[in-house]
PDB file of C-alpha atoms in Angstrom:
ATOM      1  CA  MET A   1      99.210 107.207 116.156  1.00  0.00           C
ATOM      2  CA  ARG A   2     102.396 108.899 115.522  1.00  0.00           C
ATOM      3  CA  ILE A   3     103.523 109.171 111.752  1.00  0.00           C
ATOM      4  CA  GLU A   4     107.291 109.537 110.746  1.00  0.00           C
ATOM      5  CA  ILE A   5     108.299 110.004 106.882  1.00  0.00           C
ATOM      6  CA  ASN A   6     111.633 109.666 105.677  1.00  0.00           C
ATOM      7  CA  GLY A   7     113.129 109.500 102.073  1.00  0.00           C
ATOM      8  CA  LYS A   8     116.278 108.497 100.341  1.00  0.00           C
ATOM      9  CA  ASN A   9     117.178 109.824  96.835  1.00  0.00           C
ATOM     10  CA  CYS A  10     114.235 111.950  96.807  1.00  0.00           C
ATOM     11  CA  LYS A  11     112.631 114.939  98.119  1.00  0.00           C
ATOM     12  CA  VAL A  12     109.479 114.360 100.411  1.00  0.00           C
ATOM     13  CA  GLY A  13     107.771 117.641  99.794  1.00  0.00           C
ATOM     14  CA  GLU A  14     104.805 118.884 101.572  1.00  0.00           C
ATOM     15  CA  LYS A  15     102.064 118.009  99.364  1.00  0.00           C
ATOM     16  CA  LEU A  16     103.225 114.367  99.613  1.00  0.00           C
ATOM     17  CA  THR A  17     103.609 114.755 103.352  1.00  0.00           C
ATOM     18  CA  GLY A  18      99.974 116.150 103.508  1.00  0.00           C
ATOM     19  CA  VAL A  19      98.579 113.347 101.451  1.00  0.00           C
ATOM     20  CA  VAL A  20     100.384 110.572 103.656  1.00  0.00           C
ATOM     21  CA  GLU A  21      99.291 111.948 106.532  1.00  0.00           C
ATOM     22  CA  LYS A  22      95.762 112.353 105.434  1.00  0.00           C
ATOM     23  CA  LYS A  23      95.551 108.695 104.130  1.00  0.00           C
ATOM     24  CA  ILE A  24      97.344 107.235 107.074  1.00  0.00           C
ATOM     25  CA  ALA A  25      94.796 108.689 109.539  1.00  0.00           C
ATOM     26  CA  LYS A  26      92.358 106.313 108.415  1.00  0.00           C
ATOM     27  CA  LEU A  27      94.234 103.572 109.993  1.00  0.00           C
ATOM     28  CA  GLU A  28      94.072 105.283 113.372  1.00  0.00           C
ATOM     29  CA  LYS A  29      90.801 103.566 113.864  1.00  0.00           C
ATOM     30  CA  TYR A  30      92.835 100.531 114.650  1.00  0.00           C
ATOM     31  CA  PHE A  31      95.762 101.864 116.828  1.00  0.00           C
ATOM     32  CA  ASP A  32      96.215 104.047 119.960  1.00  0.00           C
ATOM     33  CA  GLU A  33      98.420 107.010 120.319  1.00  0.00           C
ATOM     34  CA  ASP A  34     101.514 104.843 120.897  1.00  0.00           C
ATOM     35  CA  ALA A  35     101.616 103.192 117.719  1.00  0.00           C
ATOM     36  CA  LEU A  36     104.289 104.472 115.270  1.00  0.00           C
ATOM     37  CA  CYS A  37     103.726 104.235 111.501  1.00  0.00           C
ATOM     38  CA  SER A  38     107.103 104.978 109.697  1.00  0.00           C
ATOM     39  CA  VAL A  39     106.754 105.703 105.983  1.00  0.00           C
ATOM     40  CA  TYR A  40     109.807 105.525 103.803  1.00  0.00           C
ATOM     41  CA  PHE A  41     110.352 106.621 100.202  1.00  0.00           C
ATOM     42  CA  LYS A  42     112.965 105.647  98.052  1.00  0.00           C
ATOM     43  CA  GLN A  43     113.803 106.648  94.429  1.00  0.00           C
ATOM     44  CA  GLU A  44     115.965 103.504  93.018  1.00  0.00           C
ATOM     45  CA  GLY A  45     116.402 104.553  89.256  1.00  0.00           C
ATOM     46  CA  LYS A  46     113.022 104.900  87.604  1.00  0.00           C
ATOM     47  CA  LEU A  47     111.285 103.067  90.343  1.00  0.00           C
ATOM     48  CA  ALA A  48     109.783 104.700  93.268  1.00  0.00           C
ATOM     49  CA  LYS A  49     109.500 102.307  96.172  1.00  0.00           C
ATOM     50  CA  THR A  50     107.011 102.877  99.087  1.00  0.00           C
ATOM     51  CA  GLU A  51     107.625 101.091 102.594  1.00  0.00           C
ATOM     52  CA  LEU A  52     105.269 101.258 105.376  1.00  0.00           C
ATOM     53  CA  THR A  53     105.959 100.044 108.919  1.00  0.00           C
ATOM     54  CA  ILE A  54     103.382 100.226 111.847  1.00  0.00           C
ATOM     55  CA  SER A  55     104.930  99.239 115.274  1.00  0.00           C
ATOM     56  CA  TYR A  56     102.639  98.779 118.153  1.00  0.00           C
ATOM     57  CA  LYS A  57     103.050  97.036 121.650  1.00  0.00           C
ATOM     58  CA  GLY A  58     105.666  94.594 120.353  1.00  0.00           C
ATOM     59  CA  ASN A  59     104.290  93.788 117.032  1.00  0.00           C
ATOM     60  CA  MET A  60     105.050  94.907 113.803  1.00  0.00           C
ATOM     61  CA  LEU A  61     103.011  95.401 110.439  1.00  0.00           C
ATOM     62  CA  ARG A  62     105.123  95.904 107.261  1.00  0.00           C
ATOM     63  CA  ALA A  63     104.297  96.573 103.466  1.00  0.00           C
ATOM     64  CA  GLU A  64     106.396  97.758 100.254  1.00  0.00           C
ATOM     65  CA  VAL A  65     105.254  98.522  96.702  1.00  0.00           C
ATOM     66  CA  SER A  66     107.500  99.820  93.928  1.00  0.00           C
ATOM     67  CA  GLY A  67     105.632 101.673  91.204  1.00  0.00           C
ATOM     68  CA  GLU A  68     106.042 104.996  88.938  1.00  0.00           C
ATOM     69  CA  ASN A  69     105.561 107.365  91.597  1.00  0.00           C
ATOM     70  CA  PHE A  70     105.012 107.680  95.283  1.00  0.00           C
ATOM     71  CA  TYR A  71     101.240 109.020  95.238  1.00  0.00           C
ATOM     72  CA  ASP A  72     100.363 105.737  93.688  1.00  0.00           C
ATOM     73  CA  GLY A  73     102.699 103.791  96.147  1.00  0.00           C
ATOM     74  CA  ILE A  74     100.715 105.168  99.178  1.00  0.00           C
ATOM     75  CA  ASP A  75      97.511 104.260  97.523  1.00  0.00           C
ATOM     76  CA  GLU A  76      98.993 100.719  96.875  1.00  0.00           C
ATOM     77  CA  VAL A  77     100.583  99.866 100.313  1.00  0.00           C
ATOM     78  CA  LEU A  78      97.768 101.121 102.560  1.00  0.00           C
ATOM     79  CA  PRO A  79      95.105  98.309 101.242  1.00  0.00           C
ATOM     80  CA  LYS A  80      98.170  96.068 101.679  1.00  0.00           C
ATOM     81  CA  ILE A  81      98.626  97.001 105.517  1.00  0.00           C
ATOM     82  CA  GLU A  82      95.036  96.923 106.070  1.00  0.00           C
ATOM     83  CA  ARG A  83      94.524  93.318 104.658  1.00  0.00           C
ATOM     84  CA  GLN A  84      97.177  92.248 107.153  1.00  0.00           C
ATOM     85  CA  ILE A  85      95.404  93.924 110.139  1.00  0.00           C
ATOM     86  CA  TYR A  86      92.049  91.859 109.115  1.00  0.00           C
ATOM     87  CA  LYS A  87      93.908  88.914 108.288  1.00  0.00           C
ATOM     88  CA  HIS A  88      95.463  88.753 111.831  1.00  0.00           C
ATOM     89  CA  LYS A  89      92.236  90.139 113.413  1.00  0.00           C
ATOM     90  CA  THR A  90      91.588  87.341 115.763  1.00  0.00           C
ATOM     91  CA  LYS A  91      95.334  87.482 116.956  1.00  0.00           C
ATOM     92  CA  LEU A  92      95.513  91.288 117.226  1.00  0.00           C
ATOM     93  CA  GLU A  93      92.268  92.228 118.525  1.00  0.00           C
ATOM     94  CA  SER A  94      93.156  92.212 122.269  1.00  0.00           C
ATOM     95  CA  LYS A  95      96.189  94.892 121.178  1.00  0.00           C
ATOM     96  CA  LEU A  96      93.954  97.044 118.876  1.00  0.00           C
ATOM     97  CA  LYS A  97      91.438  99.521 119.546  1.00  0.00           C
ATOM     98  CA  ARG A  98      88.166  98.004 121.348  1.00  0.00           C
ATOM     99  CA  ASP A  99      86.157  99.094 118.395  1.00  0.00           C
ATOM    100  CA  ALA A 100      88.704  98.758 115.507  1.00  0.00           C
ATOM    101  CA  PHE A 101      86.684  96.452 113.463  1.00  0.00           C
ATOM    102  CA  ILE A 102      83.164  98.028 113.965  1.00  0.00           C
ATOM    103  CA  GLU A 103      83.362 100.699 110.959  1.00  0.00           C
ATOM    104  CA  LYS A 104      83.253  99.053 107.714  1.00  0.00           C
ATOM    105  CA  GLN A 105      84.954 101.664 105.548  1.00  0.00           C
ATOM    106  CA  LEU A 106      87.832  99.885 103.934  1.00  0.00           C
ATOM    107  CA  PHE A 107      91.079 100.658 101.837  1.00  0.00           C
ATOM    108  CA  PHE A 108      90.418  97.278  99.866  1.00  0.00           C
ATOM    109  CA  ARG A 109      87.175  95.345  98.851  1.00  0.00           C
ATOM    110  CA  ASP A 110      86.143  92.972 101.370  1.00  0.00           C
ATOM    111  CA  GLU A 111      87.040  89.563 100.054  1.00  0.00           C
ATOM    112  CA  ASP A 112      87.735  86.194 101.678  1.00  0.00           C
ATOM    113  CA  PHE A 113      91.097  85.815 102.880  1.00  0.00           C
ATOM    114  CA  ALA A 114      93.180  82.739 102.560  1.00  0.00           C
ATOM    115  CA  GLU A 115      93.930  81.380 106.267  1.00  0.00           C
ATOM    116  CA  SER A 116      97.814  80.613 106.676  1.00  0.00           C
ATOM    117  CA  ARG A 117      98.229  77.543 108.278  1.00  0.00           C
ATOM    118  CA  LEU A 118     101.400  75.694 109.442  1.00  0.00           C
ATOM    119  CA  VAL A 119     102.109  72.915 106.748  1.00  0.00           C
ATOM    120  CA  LYS A 120     105.698  71.633 107.731  1.00  0.00           C
ATOM    121  CA  THR A 121     108.077  71.558 110.837  1.00  0.00           C
ATOM    122  CA  LYS A 122     111.851  71.380 110.087  1.00  0.00           C
ATOM    123  CA  THR A 123     114.587  70.924 112.655  1.00  0.00           C
ATOM    124  CA  PHE A 124     118.174  71.673 111.897  1.00  0.00           C
ATOM    125  CA  ASP A 125     121.732  71.765 113.701  1.00  0.00           C
ATOM    126  CA  LEU A 126     123.092  75.077 114.168  1.00  0.00           C
ATOM    127  CA  THR A 127     126.432  75.176 112.812  1.00  0.00           C
ATOM    128  CA  PRO A 128     129.087  77.638 114.411  1.00  0.00           C
ATOM    129  CA  MET A 129     130.429  79.753 111.469  1.00  0.00           C
ATOM    130  CA  THR A 130     131.014  83.216 110.422  1.00  0.00           C
ATOM    131  CA  THR A 131     128.807  85.613 108.500  1.00  0.00           C
ATOM    132  CA  ASP A 132     130.905  85.286 105.621  1.00  0.00           C
ATOM    133  CA  GLU A 133     130.555  81.105 105.702  1.00  0.00           C
ATOM    134  CA  ALA A 134     126.861  81.423 106.081  1.00  0.00           C
ATOM    135  CA  ALA A 135     126.486  83.741 103.507  1.00  0.00           C
ATOM    136  CA  GLU A 136     128.248  81.203 101.213  1.00  0.00           C
ATOM    137  CA  GLN A 137     126.087  78.402 102.308  1.00  0.00           C
ATOM    138  CA  LEU A 138     123.143  80.776 101.655  1.00  0.00           C
ATOM    139  CA  ASP A 139     124.344  80.980  98.221  1.00  0.00           C
ATOM    140  CA  LEU A 140     125.351  77.292  97.675  1.00  0.00           C
ATOM    141  CA  LEU A 141     121.967  76.217  99.098  1.00  0.00           C
ATOM    142  CA  GLY A 142     119.806  78.824  96.938  1.00  0.00           C
ATOM    143  CA  HIS A 143     117.726  79.402  99.958  1.00  0.00           C
ATOM    144  CA  THR A 144     116.356  82.939 100.593  1.00  0.00           C
ATOM    145  CA  PHE A 145     117.495  82.785 104.421  1.00  0.00           C
ATOM    146  CA  TYR A 146     119.932  80.507 106.521  1.00  0.00           C
ATOM    147  CA  VAL A 147     120.003  80.161 110.128  1.00  0.00           C
ATOM    148  CA  PHE A 148     123.453  79.682 111.935  1.00  0.00           C
ATOM    149  CA  GLN A 149     125.292  80.099 115.115  1.00  0.00           C
ATOM    150  CA  ASP A 150     127.921  83.056 115.208  1.00  0.00           C
ATOM    151  CA  ALA A 151     131.086  81.463 115.833  1.00  0.00           C
ATOM    152  CA  GLU A 152     132.353  84.300 118.066  1.00  0.00           C
ATOM    153  CA  THR A 153     129.281  84.940 120.311  1.00  0.00           C
ATOM    154  CA  GLY A 154     127.481  81.619 120.087  1.00  0.00           C
ATOM    155  CA  GLU A 155     124.134  83.562 119.366  1.00  0.00           C
ATOM    156  CA  VAL A 156     121.729  82.594 116.627  1.00  0.00           C
ATOM    157  CA  ARG A 157     122.021  84.886 113.237  1.00  0.00           C
ATOM    158  CA  VAL A 158     120.085  84.767 110.015  1.00  0.00           C
ATOM    159  CA  VAL A 159     121.604  85.722 106.646  1.00  0.00           C
ATOM    160  CA  TYR A 160     118.848  86.325 104.036  1.00  0.00           C
ATOM    161  CA  LEU A 161     118.770  87.238 100.314  1.00  0.00           C
ATOM    162  CA  ARG A 162     117.307  90.939  99.841  1.00  0.00           C
ATOM    163  CA  GLN A 163     115.340  91.913  96.906  1.00  0.00           C
ATOM    164  CA  SER A 164     118.407  93.957  95.465  1.00  0.00           C
ATOM    165  CA  GLY A 165     120.316  90.463  95.353  1.00  0.00           C
ATOM    166  CA  ASP A 166     122.427  91.662  98.307  1.00  0.00           C
ATOM    167  CA  ILE A 167     122.713  90.012 101.557  1.00  0.00           C
ATOM    168  CA  GLY A 168     121.097  90.850 104.845  1.00  0.00           C
ATOM    169  CA  LEU A 169     122.075  89.766 108.343  1.00  0.00           C
ATOM    170  CA  LEU A 170     119.643  89.479 111.205  1.00  0.00           C
ATOM    171  CA  ILE A 171     120.860  89.648 114.705  1.00  0.00           C
ATOM    172  CA  PRO A 172     118.227  89.277 117.316  1.00  0.00           C
ATOM    173  CA  LYS A 173     117.650  91.245 120.452  1.00  0.00           C
ATOM    174  CA  LYS A 174     115.690  90.641 123.546  1.00  0.00           C
ATOM    175  CA  ALA A 175     112.567  92.997 123.739  1.00  0.00           C
ATOM    176  CA  GLY A 176     112.882  95.856 125.810  1.00  0.00           C
ATOM    177  CA  LYS A 177     116.872  96.195 125.204  1.00  0.00           C
TER     178      LYS A 177
END
């Protein structure tokens, strides 16, 4: 597994890089060499935000935590990622290493996982509008995301509310492009 470590508003030193690489190495039992693990550290005032994203064979796992320092953050984010792997174990087994689940040395306590299930299906009309109009609808409805049809391109877009309170825009692209 390849590891990329980046930071914003902070310096990622050799000591932190070494700790991260050593701890992430424990996740290599799940992935082949072509997996990419991106660790992103961001200092936001007094909060140290740690984000970990693993991309592999068209799938993505992501977890983030905020705390007092990055060392505690990496210790908190790894169990979250491993829980995701175990939660979706049956869906992922064909894409992960064959012996990924033989070893029982985990970052977290082996506990019961609540199974996610589909409980509601909604249909809605895609309304052609600008991104600004969609952001306005998002605010008016009080939702965390809003799906719309871009008035210029006719393509589906999603505006969403970020944790910072700002609005983000998702633009889907076809795999492999």
